[in-house]
Amino acid sequence: MSASVTPQRVVLTIPAEAWDARRASVWLESSARAQDVPAEQIVRLDHCLDEVLANVVKHGGPTALASAVQLEFCVVRGQDICAAELLVVDAGMPFDPCARPNGLKPMATCLAEADPGGLGLRMLRSFSDDLSYHRTNDRNHLTIRVRWSEAT
Amino acid sequence: MALRYKDVNNDVRHIYLSGRLDTVGSENIATEFAALAGSEKHGVVVHLSDVTFLSSMGIRALIAAAKAQQAKGGRLVVHVRGSDVVIRTLEATGVDALIPMFDDENEAERAVLA
């Protein structure tokens, strides 16, 4: 694992292994706190990070597990609105969580019909304000954004 | 992540979860939780007030246990009070519509006996 810090952007590289999600979470929290991101927004990003890394490990396939995952974090402060951005780059199978924005399975209406599949994607969309995805050099690039007003 | 339980009698079991139920934490307790919450017919109250993080893996464990109880004729409910992030997660995933949630422990216990 290696980390480097610039005034604007923090980078962490981790193995694609389940336990490293914990280290990534600690890194995210400390990085966000250092840039005065509100606790509520850190919690939102943390949930997104956990779901994305779990997806890479469980569904990314052999190429994902054989390659490092790169995380980049930065904060963009506007006049009224601020955004924290987390970029996750992995070498797993192509997976665009932004695809079919209305394509989530309907929520079950009773326990007997409940299917746990798709919960992670639903959480990712719920906890983020914006997701953007592209695939470059055989790697998934997913940017997760949460926004807040400095006035609050 | 910690898990403990208390049997009130043969009918009601309380399971107390605390700490971080992220993907790793959920996997660590999955087997024990499934055995405690779903292996025998009970009224099961799962306490989540001291959970600081709830992942989709943790929610899967809840749903699986609730379904197992339902299949046996039992019932599983959630007691959560004061943990906004857990409540938000349960609502975002629609689990609040599948598994009854209570902020009062006595009401939760009454519900599993109903």
mmCIF file of C-alpha atoms in Angstrom:
data_model
loop_
_atom_site.group_PDB
_atom_site.id
_atom_site.type_symbol
_atom_site.label_atom_id
_atom_site.label_comp_id
_atom_site.label_asym_id
_atom_site.label_seq_id
_atom_site.Cartn_x
_atom_site.Cartn_y
_atom_site.Cartn_z
ATOM 1 C CA MET A 1 0.000 0.000 0.000
ATOM 2 C CA SER A 2 1.315 3.462 -0.807
ATOM 3 C CA ALA A 3 -0.141 6.889 -0.277
ATOM 4 C CA SER A 4 0.790 10.360 -1.382
ATOM 5 C CA VAL A 5 -0.714 13.700 -0.516
ATOM 6 C CA THR A 6 -0.998 16.897 -2.443
ATOM 7 C CA PRO A 7 -2.848 19.984 -1.249
ATOM 8 C CA GLN A 8 -5.831 19.108 -3.434
ATOM 9 C CA ARG A 9 -5.753 15.415 -4.190
ATOM 10 C CA VAL A 10 -4.919 12.376 -2.091
ATOM 11 C CA VAL A 11 -4.059 9.047 -3.661
ATOM 12 C CA LEU A 12 -4.066 5.584 -2.138
ATOM 13 C CA THR A 13 -3.245 2.294 -3.821
ATOM 14 C CA ILE A 14 -4.422 -0.946 -2.210
ATOM 15 C CA PRO A 15 -4.577 -4.622 -3.128
ATOM 16 C CA ALA A 16 -7.985 -5.809 -4.288
ATOM 17 C CA GLU A 17 -8.639 -7.752 -1.101
ATOM 18 C CA ALA A 18 -11.563 -7.560 1.274
ATOM 19 C CA TRP A 19 -9.580 -6.563 4.352
ATOM 20 C CA ASP A 20 -7.986 -3.648 2.550
ATOM 21 C CA ALA A 21 -11.412 -2.027 2.334
ATOM 22 C CA ARG A 22 -11.022 -1.277 6.039
ATOM 23 C CA ARG A 23 -7.722 0.472 5.451
ATOM 24 C CA ALA A 24 -9.251 2.381 2.586
ATOM 25 C CA SER A 25 -12.072 3.504 4.852
ATOM 26 C CA VAL A 26 -9.640 4.793 7.483
ATOM 27 C CA TRP A 27 -7.710 6.621 4.765
ATOM 28 C CA LEU A 28 -10.886 8.148 3.358
ATOM 29 C CA GLU A 29 -12.071 9.379 6.731
ATOM 30 C CA SER A 30 -8.746 10.937 7.674
ATOM 31 C CA SER A 31 -8.336 12.517 4.244
ATOM 32 C CA ALA A 32 -11.823 13.956 4.282
ATOM 33 C CA ARG A 33 -11.505 15.258 7.830
ATOM 34 C CA ALA A 34 -8.240 16.943 6.911
ATOM 35 C CA GLN A 35 -10.136 18.829 4.227
ATOM 36 C CA ASP A 36 -13.017 19.740 6.540
ATOM 37 C CA VAL A 37 -15.616 17.558 4.891
ATOM 38 C CA PRO A 38 -18.699 17.321 7.147
ATOM 39 C CA ALA A 39 -19.095 14.032 9.003
ATOM 40 C CA GLU A 40 -22.397 13.247 7.303
ATOM 41 C CA GLN A 41 -20.792 13.450 3.874
ATOM 42 C CA ILE A 42 -17.878 11.279 4.978
ATOM 43 C CA VAL A 43 -20.320 8.610 6.113
ATOM 44 C CA ARG A 44 -22.049 8.712 2.745
ATOM 45 C CA LEU A 45 -18.782 8.353 0.830
ATOM 46 C CA ASP A 46 -17.626 5.620 3.186
ATOM 47 C CA HIS A 47 -20.712 3.532 2.446
ATOM 48 C CA CYS A 48 -20.193 4.013 -1.280
ATOM 49 C CA LEU A 49 -16.532 3.028 -1.021
ATOM 50 C CA ASP A 50 -17.353 -0.144 0.897
ATOM 51 C CA GLU A 51 -19.930 -1.208 -1.675
ATOM 52 C CA VAL A 52 -17.674 -0.470 -4.648
ATOM 53 C CA LEU A 53 -14.679 -2.312 -3.213
ATOM 54 C CA ALA A 54 -16.860 -5.268 -2.237
ATOM 55 C CA ASN A 55 -18.128 -5.393 -5.798
ATOM 56 C CA VAL A 56 -14.589 -5.324 -7.199
ATOM 57 C CA VAL A 57 -13.479 -8.177 -4.956
ATOM 58 C CA LYS A 58 -16.577 -10.337 -5.412
ATOM 59 C CA HIS A 59 -17.491 -9.694 -9.029
ATOM 60 C CA GLY A 60 -14.440 -8.139 -10.698
ATOM 61 C CA GLY A 61 -12.947 -11.455 -11.692
ATOM 62 C CA PRO A 62 -9.311 -12.631 -11.781
ATOM 63 C CA THR A 63 -7.955 -9.476 -13.397
ATOM 64 C CA ALA A 64 -9.416 -7.378 -10.610
ATOM 65 C CA LEU A 65 -7.882 -9.515 -7.890
ATOM 66 C CA ALA A 66 -4.494 -9.557 -9.608
ATOM 67 C CA SER A 67 -4.251 -5.791 -9.837
ATOM 68 C CA ALA A 68 -4.180 -2.925 -7.396
ATOM 69 C CA VAL A 69 -7.118 -0.596 -6.844
ATOM 70 C CA GLN A 70 -6.327 3.101 -6.987
ATOM 71 C CA LEU A 71 -8.302 5.602 -4.965
ATOM 72 C CA GLU A 72 -8.156 9.354 -5.417
ATOM 73 C CA PHE A 73 -9.917 11.842 -3.187
ATOM 74 C CA CYS A 74 -10.342 15.567 -3.522
ATOM 75 C CA VAL A 75 -12.657 18.346 -2.431
ATOM 76 C CA VAL A 76 -13.974 20.991 -4.786
ATOM 77 C CA ARG A 77 -15.212 24.114 -3.032
ATOM 78 C CA GLY A 78 -17.515 26.445 -4.880
ATOM 79 C CA GLN A 79 -19.008 29.682 -3.705
ATOM 80 C CA ASP A 80 -22.052 27.994 -2.208
ATOM 81 C CA ILE A 81 -21.791 24.294 -2.904
ATOM 82 C CA CYS A 82 -18.911 21.989 -2.108
ATOM 83 C CA ALA A 83 -18.285 18.503 -3.432
ATOM 84 C CA ALA A 84 -16.129 15.639 -2.242
ATOM 85 C CA GLU A 85 -15.047 13.344 -5.047
ATOM 86 C CA LEU A 86 -13.756 9.820 -4.751
ATOM 87 C CA LEU A 87 -12.348 8.132 -7.845
ATOM 88 C CA VAL A 88 -12.032 4.334 -7.780
ATOM 89 C CA VAL A 89 -9.936 2.723 -10.524
ATOM 90 C CA ASP A 90 -9.901 -1.066 -10.827
ATOM 91 C CA ALA A 91 -8.934 -3.658 -13.419
ATOM 92 C CA GLY A 92 -11.998 -5.810 -13.041
ATOM 93 C CA MET A 93 -14.636 -6.745 -15.551
ATOM 94 C CA PRO A 94 -16.402 -3.748 -17.066
ATOM 95 C CA PHE A 95 -19.132 -2.567 -14.739
ATOM 96 C CA ASP A 96 -20.954 0.718 -15.097
ATOM 97 C CA PRO A 97 -23.190 1.413 -12.102
ATOM 98 C CA CYS A 98 -24.554 4.461 -13.916
ATOM 99 C CA ALA A 99 -25.988 2.370 -16.727
ATOM 100 C CA ARG A 100 -29.717 2.080 -16.923
ATOM 101 C CA PRO A 101 -30.336 4.770 -14.311
ATOM 102 C CA ASN A 102 -33.888 3.608 -13.888
ATOM 103 C CA GLY A 103 -32.988 -0.029 -14.258
ATOM 104 C CA LEU A 104 -32.888 -1.019 -10.626
ATOM 105 C CA LYS A 105 -35.089 -3.928 -9.793
ATOM 106 C CA PRO A 106 -38.299 -2.852 -8.095
ATOM 107 C CA MET A 107 -38.174 -3.050 -4.339
ATOM 108 C CA ALA A 108 -39.865 -6.144 -2.995
ATOM 109 C CA THR A 109 -43.186 -5.543 -1.345
ATOM 110 C CA CYS A 110 -43.078 -8.571 0.930
ATOM 111 C CA LEU A 111 -40.401 -10.633 2.566
ATOM 112 C CA ALA A 112 -41.151 -13.749 0.538
ATOM 113 C CA GLU A 113 -40.334 -11.849 -2.661
ATOM 114 C CA ALA A 114 -37.228 -10.177 -1.278
ATOM 115 C CA ASP A 115 -34.138 -10.745 -3.391
ATOM 116 C CA PRO A 116 -30.914 -9.430 -1.889
ATOM 117 C CA GLY A 117 -29.378 -8.929 -5.333
ATOM 118 C CA GLY A 118 -28.834 -5.303 -6.304
ATOM 119 C CA LEU A 119 -28.807 -3.912 -2.775
ATOM 120 C CA GLY A 120 -25.253 -2.632 -3.144
ATOM 121 C CA LEU A 121 -26.071 -0.711 -6.298
ATOM 122 C CA ARG A 122 -29.164 0.731 -4.685
ATOM 123 C CA MET A 123 -27.101 1.897 -1.735
ATOM 124 C CA LEU A 124 -24.429 3.364 -3.990
ATOM 125 C CA ARG A 125 -27.000 5.442 -5.818
ATOM 126 C CA SER A 126 -28.802 6.438 -2.663
ATOM 127 C CA PHE A 127 -25.742 7.581 -0.738
ATOM 128 C CA SER A 128 -24.106 9.494 -3.597
ATOM 129 C CA ASP A 129 -25.267 12.678 -5.274
ATOM 130 C CA ASP A 130 -23.620 11.865 -8.551
ATOM 131 C CA LEU A 131 -21.855 8.945 -10.204
ATOM 132 C CA SER A 132 -19.788 9.029 -13.382
ATOM 133 C CA TYR A 133 -18.078 6.153 -15.117
ATOM 134 C CA HIS A 134 -15.715 5.492 -17.975
ATOM 135 C CA ARG A 135 -13.472 2.630 -18.960
ATOM 136 C CA THR A 136 -9.972 3.446 -20.095
ATOM 137 C CA ASN A 137 -6.953 1.162 -20.593
ATOM 138 C CA ASP A 138 -8.986 -1.853 -19.497
ATOM 139 C CA ARG A 139 -9.791 -0.235 -16.174
ATOM 140 C CA ASN A 140 -13.042 0.917 -14.636
ATOM 141 C CA HIS A 141 -12.976 4.555 -13.523
ATOM 142 C CA LEU A 142 -15.857 5.383 -11.194
ATOM 143 C CA THR A 143 -16.185 8.821 -9.635
ATOM 144 C CA ILE A 144 -18.501 9.179 -6.653
ATOM 145 C CA ARG A 145 -19.539 12.663 -5.574
ATOM 146 C CA VAL A 146 -21.335 13.955 -2.529
ATOM 147 C CA ARG A 147 -22.272 17.608 -2.220
ATOM 148 C CA TRP A 148 -23.129 19.947 0.608
ATOM 149 C CA SER A 149 -23.634 23.603 1.291
ATOM 150 C CA GLU A 150 -21.062 25.399 3.409
ATOM 151 C CA ALA A 151 -23.936 27.462 4.781
ATOM 152 C CA THR A 152 -25.316 24.458 6.680
ATOM 153 C CA MET B 1 -18.043 -5.764 15.266
ATOM 154 C CA ALA B 2 -19.610 -7.537 18.194
ATOM 155 C CA LEU B 3 -22.508 -9.928 18.486
ATOM 156 C CA ARG B 4 -24.196 -11.137 21.645
ATOM 157 C CA TYR B 5 -27.609 -12.538 22.388
ATOM 158 C CA LYS B 6 -30.044 -13.099 25.207
ATOM 159 C CA ASP B 7 -32.907 -15.562 25.309
ATOM 160 C CA VAL B 8 -35.814 -14.171 27.308
ATOM 161 C CA ASN B 9 -37.535 -17.538 27.170
ATOM 162 C CA ASN B 10 -38.099 -20.227 24.568
ATOM 163 C CA ASP B 11 -40.081 -17.809 22.452
ATOM 164 C CA VAL B 12 -38.029 -14.627 22.293
ATOM 165 C CA ARG B 13 -34.386 -14.053 21.463
ATOM 166 C CA HIS B 14 -32.636 -10.699 21.461
ATOM 167 C CA ILE B 15 -29.550 -10.337 19.271
ATOM 168 C CA TYR B 16 -27.377 -7.298 19.882
ATOM 169 C CA LEU B 17 -25.055 -6.115 17.128
ATOM 170 C CA SER B 18 -22.614 -3.283 17.556
ATOM 171 C CA GLY B 19 -19.825 -1.589 15.661
ATOM 172 C CA ARG B 20 -19.110 -1.606 11.999
ATOM 173 C CA LEU B 21 -21.239 -3.937 9.866
ATOM 174 C CA ASP B 22 -19.320 -3.205 6.686
ATOM 175 C CA THR B 23 -18.693 -5.954 4.162
ATOM 176 C CA VAL B 24 -15.838 -7.468 6.150
ATOM 177 C CA GLY B 25 -17.641 -7.135 9.471
ATOM 178 C CA SER B 26 -20.808 -8.665 8.067
ATOM 179 C CA GLU B 27 -18.948 -11.635 6.666
ATOM 180 C CA ASN B 28 -17.238 -12.171 10.010
ATOM 181 C CA ILE B 29 -20.504 -12.582 11.885
ATOM 182 C CA ALA B 30 -22.627 -14.056 9.081
ATOM 183 C CA THR B 31 -22.460 -17.698 10.113
ATOM 184 C CA GLU B 32 -23.068 -17.084 13.822
ATOM 185 C CA PHE B 33 -25.814 -14.567 13.122
ATOM 186 C CA ALA B 34 -27.601 -16.913 10.719
ATOM 187 C CA ALA B 35 -27.490 -19.708 13.281
ATOM 188 C CA LEU B 36 -28.783 -17.500 16.092
ATOM 189 C CA ALA B 37 -31.403 -15.659 14.106
ATOM 190 C CA GLY B 38 -32.752 -18.220 11.709
ATOM 191 C CA SER B 39 -31.987 -21.794 12.666
ATOM 192 C CA GLU B 40 -34.856 -22.360 15.096
ATOM 193 C CA LYS B 41 -38.310 -20.897 15.427
ATOM 194 C CA HIS B 42 -38.176 -17.818 17.618
ATOM 195 C CA GLY B 43 -39.410 -14.329 17.887
ATOM 196 C CA VAL B 44 -36.151 -12.526 17.164
ATOM 197 C CA VAL B 45 -35.416 -8.889 17.978
ATOM 198 C CA VAL B 46 -32.242 -7.679 16.273
ATOM 199 C CA HIS B 47 -30.842 -4.597 17.988
ATOM 200 C CA LEU B 48 -28.983 -2.229 15.664
ATOM 201 C CA SER B 49 -28.819 0.928 17.782
ATOM 202 C CA ASP B 50 -25.091 0.484 18.407
ATOM 203 C CA VAL B 51 -24.253 -0.295 14.788
ATOM 204 C CA THR B 52 -22.232 2.525 13.242
ATOM 205 C CA PHE B 53 -22.159 1.304 9.653
ATOM 206 C CA LEU B 54 -24.488 -1.020 7.761
ATOM 207 C CA SER B 55 -23.462 -2.443 4.395
ATOM 208 C CA SER B 56 -25.555 -4.273 1.844
ATOM 209 C CA MET B 57 -23.892 -7.470 3.068
ATOM 210 C CA GLY B 58 -25.280 -6.797 6.529
ATOM 211 C CA ILE B 59 -28.717 -6.182 5.078
ATOM 212 C CA ARG B 60 -28.541 -9.460 3.183
ATOM 213 C CA ALA B 61 -27.909 -11.238 6.474
ATOM 214 C CA LEU B 62 -30.960 -9.562 8.006
ATOM 215 C CA ILE B 63 -33.191 -10.449 5.070
ATOM 216 C CA ALA B 64 -31.986 -14.046 4.994
ATOM 217 C CA ALA B 65 -32.641 -14.476 8.708
ATOM 218 C CA ALA B 66 -36.065 -12.850 8.488
ATOM 219 C CA LYS B 67 -37.006 -15.149 5.614
ATOM 220 C CA ALA B 68 -35.753 -18.173 7.526
ATOM 221 C CA GLN B 69 -37.864 -17.213 10.538
ATOM 222 C CA GLN B 70 -40.899 -16.622 8.375
ATOM 223 C CA ALA B 71 -40.494 -20.048 6.803
ATOM 224 C CA LYS B 72 -40.482 -21.603 10.276
ATOM 225 C CA GLY B 73 -43.476 -19.615 11.458
ATOM 226 C CA GLY B 74 -41.391 -17.235 13.544
ATOM 227 C CA ARG B 75 -40.836 -13.518 13.174
ATOM 228 C CA LEU B 76 -37.830 -11.203 13.108
ATOM 229 C CA VAL B 77 -37.986 -7.483 13.777
ATOM 230 C CA VAL B 78 -35.405 -4.737 14.120
ATOM 231 C CA HIS B 79 -34.965 -2.413 17.066
ATOM 232 C CA VAL B 80 -33.001 0.707 16.203
ATOM 233 C CA ARG B 81 -32.956 3.976 18.058
ATOM 234 C CA GLY B 82 -30.753 6.982 17.439
ATOM 235 C CA SER B 83 -28.618 5.537 14.667
ATOM 236 C CA ASP B 84 -29.560 7.753 11.747
ATOM 237 C CA VAL B 85 -27.162 6.136 9.323
ATOM 238 C CA VAL B 86 -28.593 2.675 9.982
ATOM 239 C CA ILE B 87 -32.151 3.941 9.604
ATOM 240 C CA ARG B 88 -31.237 5.705 6.394
ATOM 241 C CA THR B 89 -29.640 2.572 5.010
ATOM 242 C CA LEU B 90 -32.641 0.417 5.854
ATOM 243 C CA GLU B 91 -34.963 2.939 4.235
ATOM 244 C CA ALA B 92 -32.777 3.415 1.138
ATOM 245 C CA THR B 93 -32.802 -0.295 0.445
ATOM 246 C CA GLY B 94 -36.489 -0.731 1.168
ATOM 247 C CA VAL B 95 -35.823 -3.120 4.028
ATOM 248 C CA ASP B 96 -37.974 -1.042 6.348
ATOM 249 C CA ALA B 97 -40.958 -2.191 4.284
ATOM 250 C CA LEU B 98 -40.004 -5.859 4.632
ATOM 251 C CA ILE B 99 -38.787 -6.153 8.201
ATOM 252 C CA PRO B 100 -40.704 -4.278 10.907
ATOM 253 C CA MET B 101 -38.616 -1.592 12.617
ATOM 254 C CA PHE B 102 -39.199 -0.247 16.097
ATOM 255 C CA ASP B 103 -37.511 2.459 18.134
ATOM 256 C CA ASP B 104 -39.023 1.079 21.327
ATOM 257 C CA GLU B 105 -37.623 -2.189 22.618
ATOM 258 C CA ASN B 106 -40.815 -3.257 24.381
ATOM 259 C CA GLU B 107 -42.866 -2.695 21.265
ATOM 260 C CA ALA B 108 -40.366 -4.748 19.286
ATOM 261 C CA GLU B 109 -40.663 -7.621 21.720
ATOM 262 C CA ARG B 110 -44.445 -7.458 21.654
ATOM 263 C CA ALA B 111 -44.358 -7.516 17.866
ATOM 264 C CA VAL B 112 -42.493 -10.787 17.633
ATOM 265 C CA LEU B 113 -45.012 -12.400 19.959
ATOM 266 C CA ALA B 114 -48.042 -11.091 18.095
#
